[in-house]
Coordinates of C-alpha atoms in Angstrom, one line a residue:
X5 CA -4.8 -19.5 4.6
X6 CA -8.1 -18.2 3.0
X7 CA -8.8 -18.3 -0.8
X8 CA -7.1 -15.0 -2.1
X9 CA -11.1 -14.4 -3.5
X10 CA -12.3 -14.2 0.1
X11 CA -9.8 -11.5 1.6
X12 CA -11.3 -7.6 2.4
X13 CA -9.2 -5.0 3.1
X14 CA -8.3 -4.1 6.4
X15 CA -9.4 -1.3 8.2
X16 CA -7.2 0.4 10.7
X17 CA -7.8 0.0 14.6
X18 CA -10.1 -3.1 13.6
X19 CA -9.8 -6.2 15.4
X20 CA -6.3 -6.3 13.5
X21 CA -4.5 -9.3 14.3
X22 CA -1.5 -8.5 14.8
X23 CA -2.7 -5.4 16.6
X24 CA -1.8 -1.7 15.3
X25 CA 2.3 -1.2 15.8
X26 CA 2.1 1.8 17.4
X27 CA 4.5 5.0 16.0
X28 CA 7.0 4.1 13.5
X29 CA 6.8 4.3 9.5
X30 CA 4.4 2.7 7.4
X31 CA 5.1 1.6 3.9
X32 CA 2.7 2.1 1.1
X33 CA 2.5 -0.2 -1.9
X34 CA 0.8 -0.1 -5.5
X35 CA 1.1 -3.4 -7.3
X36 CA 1.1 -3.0 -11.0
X37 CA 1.2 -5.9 -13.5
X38 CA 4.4 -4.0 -14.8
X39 CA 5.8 -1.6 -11.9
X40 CA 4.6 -1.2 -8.5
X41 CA 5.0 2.0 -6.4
X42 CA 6.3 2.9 -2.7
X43 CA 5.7 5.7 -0.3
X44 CA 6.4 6.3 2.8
X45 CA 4.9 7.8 6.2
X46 CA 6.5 9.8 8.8
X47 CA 7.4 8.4 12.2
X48 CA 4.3 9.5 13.3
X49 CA 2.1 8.4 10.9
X50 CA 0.9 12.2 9.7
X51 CA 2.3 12.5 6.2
X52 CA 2.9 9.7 3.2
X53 CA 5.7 10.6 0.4
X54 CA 6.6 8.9 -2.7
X55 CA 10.1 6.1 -2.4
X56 CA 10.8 5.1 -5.6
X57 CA 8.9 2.8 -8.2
X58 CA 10.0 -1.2 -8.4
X59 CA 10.0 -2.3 -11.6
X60 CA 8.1 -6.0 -12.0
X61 CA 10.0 -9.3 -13.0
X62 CA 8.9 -12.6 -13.3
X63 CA 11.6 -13.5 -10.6
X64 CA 11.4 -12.3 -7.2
X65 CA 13.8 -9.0 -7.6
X66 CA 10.3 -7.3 -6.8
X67 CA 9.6 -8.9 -3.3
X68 CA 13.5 -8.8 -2.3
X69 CA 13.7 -5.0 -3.2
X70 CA 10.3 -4.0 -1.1
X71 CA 11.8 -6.3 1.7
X72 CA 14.8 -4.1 1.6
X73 CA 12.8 -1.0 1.5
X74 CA 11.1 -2.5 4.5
X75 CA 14.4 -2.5 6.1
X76 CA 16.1 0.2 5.2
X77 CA 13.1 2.4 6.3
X78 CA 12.6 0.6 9.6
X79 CA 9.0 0.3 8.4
X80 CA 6.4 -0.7 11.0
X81 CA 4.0 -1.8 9.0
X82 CA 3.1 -2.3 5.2
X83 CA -0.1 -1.2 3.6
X84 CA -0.5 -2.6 0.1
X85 CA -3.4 -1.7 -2.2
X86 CA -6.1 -4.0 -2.6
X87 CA -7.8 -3.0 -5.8
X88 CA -10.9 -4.3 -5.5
X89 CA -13.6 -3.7 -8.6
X90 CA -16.0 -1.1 -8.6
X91 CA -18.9 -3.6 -7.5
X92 CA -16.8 -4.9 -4.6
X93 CA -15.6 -7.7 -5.9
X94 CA -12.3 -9.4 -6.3
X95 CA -11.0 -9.5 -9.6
X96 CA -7.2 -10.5 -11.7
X97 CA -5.4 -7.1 -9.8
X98 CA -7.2 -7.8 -6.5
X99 CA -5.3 -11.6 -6.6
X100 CA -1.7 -10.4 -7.9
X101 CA -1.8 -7.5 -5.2
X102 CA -2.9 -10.2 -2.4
X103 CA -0.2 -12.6 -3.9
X104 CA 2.5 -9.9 -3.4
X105 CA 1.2 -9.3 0.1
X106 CA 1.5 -12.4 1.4
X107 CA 5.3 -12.9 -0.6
X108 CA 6.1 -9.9 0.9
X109 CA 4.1 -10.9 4.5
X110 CA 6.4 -14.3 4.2
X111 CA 10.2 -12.1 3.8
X112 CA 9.3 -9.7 6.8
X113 CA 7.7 -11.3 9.5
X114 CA 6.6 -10.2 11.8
X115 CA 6.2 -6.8 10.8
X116 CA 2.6 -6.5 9.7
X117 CA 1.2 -6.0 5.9
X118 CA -2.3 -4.5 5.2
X119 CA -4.0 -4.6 2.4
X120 CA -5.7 -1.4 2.1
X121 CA -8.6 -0.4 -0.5
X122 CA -7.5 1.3 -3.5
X123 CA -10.4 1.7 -6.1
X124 CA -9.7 4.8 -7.9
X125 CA -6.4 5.6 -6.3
X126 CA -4.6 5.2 -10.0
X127 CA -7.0 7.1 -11.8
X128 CA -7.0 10.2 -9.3
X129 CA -3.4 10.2 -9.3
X130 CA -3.7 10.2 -12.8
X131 CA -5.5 13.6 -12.4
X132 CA -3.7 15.4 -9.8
X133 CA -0.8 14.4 -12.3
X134 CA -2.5 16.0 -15.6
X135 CA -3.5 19.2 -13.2
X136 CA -0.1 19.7 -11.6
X137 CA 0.9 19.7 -15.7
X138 CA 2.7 16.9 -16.1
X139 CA 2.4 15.7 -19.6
X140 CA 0.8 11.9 -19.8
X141 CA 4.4 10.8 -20.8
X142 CA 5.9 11.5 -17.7
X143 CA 3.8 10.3 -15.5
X144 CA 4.6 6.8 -16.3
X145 CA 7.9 7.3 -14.1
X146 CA 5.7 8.9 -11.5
X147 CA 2.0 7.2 -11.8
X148 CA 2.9 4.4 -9.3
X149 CA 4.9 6.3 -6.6
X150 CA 1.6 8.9 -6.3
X151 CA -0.9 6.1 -5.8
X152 CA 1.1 4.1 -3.2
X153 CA 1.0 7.6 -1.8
X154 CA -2.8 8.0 -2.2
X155 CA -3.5 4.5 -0.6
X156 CA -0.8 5.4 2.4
X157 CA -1.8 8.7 3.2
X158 CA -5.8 6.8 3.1
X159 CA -4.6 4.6 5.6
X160 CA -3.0 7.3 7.5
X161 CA -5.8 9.2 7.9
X162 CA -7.9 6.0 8.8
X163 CA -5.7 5.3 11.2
X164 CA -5.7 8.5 12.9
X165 CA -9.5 8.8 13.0
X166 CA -9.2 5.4 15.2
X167 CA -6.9 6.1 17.5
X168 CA -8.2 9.2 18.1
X169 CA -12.0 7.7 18.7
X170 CA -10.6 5.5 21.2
X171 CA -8.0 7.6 22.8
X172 CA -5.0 6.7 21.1
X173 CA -5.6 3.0 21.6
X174 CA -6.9 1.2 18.3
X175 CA -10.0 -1.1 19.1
X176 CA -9.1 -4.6 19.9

């Protein structure tokens, strides 16, 4: 396995390995030192909704409640949100989001898991938060669930793009 500092995100429909699952739902993840949010994609990959937000412990409730997620949605695939740094770089966040990955990558094999870019996913969900007028204390409870939505519905559209660009096959 690589050094966690050497991993990119993934882009969808390139040279994937395993290759692109096809039509089923897609799990979204934001890690979080303290919760870490899930959303949810369609059957047919069009439209990513918030799931509920994990809360963190230093056990492995985490990684055993996403694999049941997993389950329980008959997820495809699972994108989790690489957050890289603004200069492209792999920092503290980037590692613990890669080390829930491949926890997670280890419970439900051999379903796929991504790791998507994220920079800025937090922060704008931070503002469509404040301009839908939810007050900064509530968006605690929400904060999570609306960037695992942003980095999903990212990926989404990604992914749509590719299959479309190569008629509905994603590039090998």
């Amino acid at each position: 396995m690589a050094d966690s500092g050497d991993r990119e995100p993934d882009r969808p429909g390139d040279s994937l390995n395993p290759p692109d699952p096809g039509r089923g739902r897609r799990l979204g993840i934001d890690v979080g030192t303290v919760r870490i949010g899930v959303a949810t994609s369609d059957p047919d990959g069009v439209l990513a909704t918030p799931v509920e937000t994990v809360r963190r412990d230093r056990t492995d409730k985490h990684i055993r409640r996403l694999t049941k997620l997993v389950d329980e949605l008959g997820a495809v695939e699972v994108v989790v949100g690489l957050p890289r740094t603004l200069a492209d770089r792999t920092g503290p966040s980037a590692i613990d989001a890669i080390a829930v990955a491949d926890a997670l990558a280890a419970r439900i094999a051999p379903t796929p898991v991504r790791l998507a870019d994220e920079r800025l996913t937090t922060v704008t969900a931070q503002r469509s938060l404040r301009e839908a007028g939810v007050r900064a204390k509530g968006q605690r409870a929400m904060i999570d669930q609306v960037a695992a939505v942003g980095i999903l519905q990212f990926w989404l559209d990604q992914r749509r793009a590719a299959l479309a660009e190569n008629d509905g096959a994603p590039r090998a």
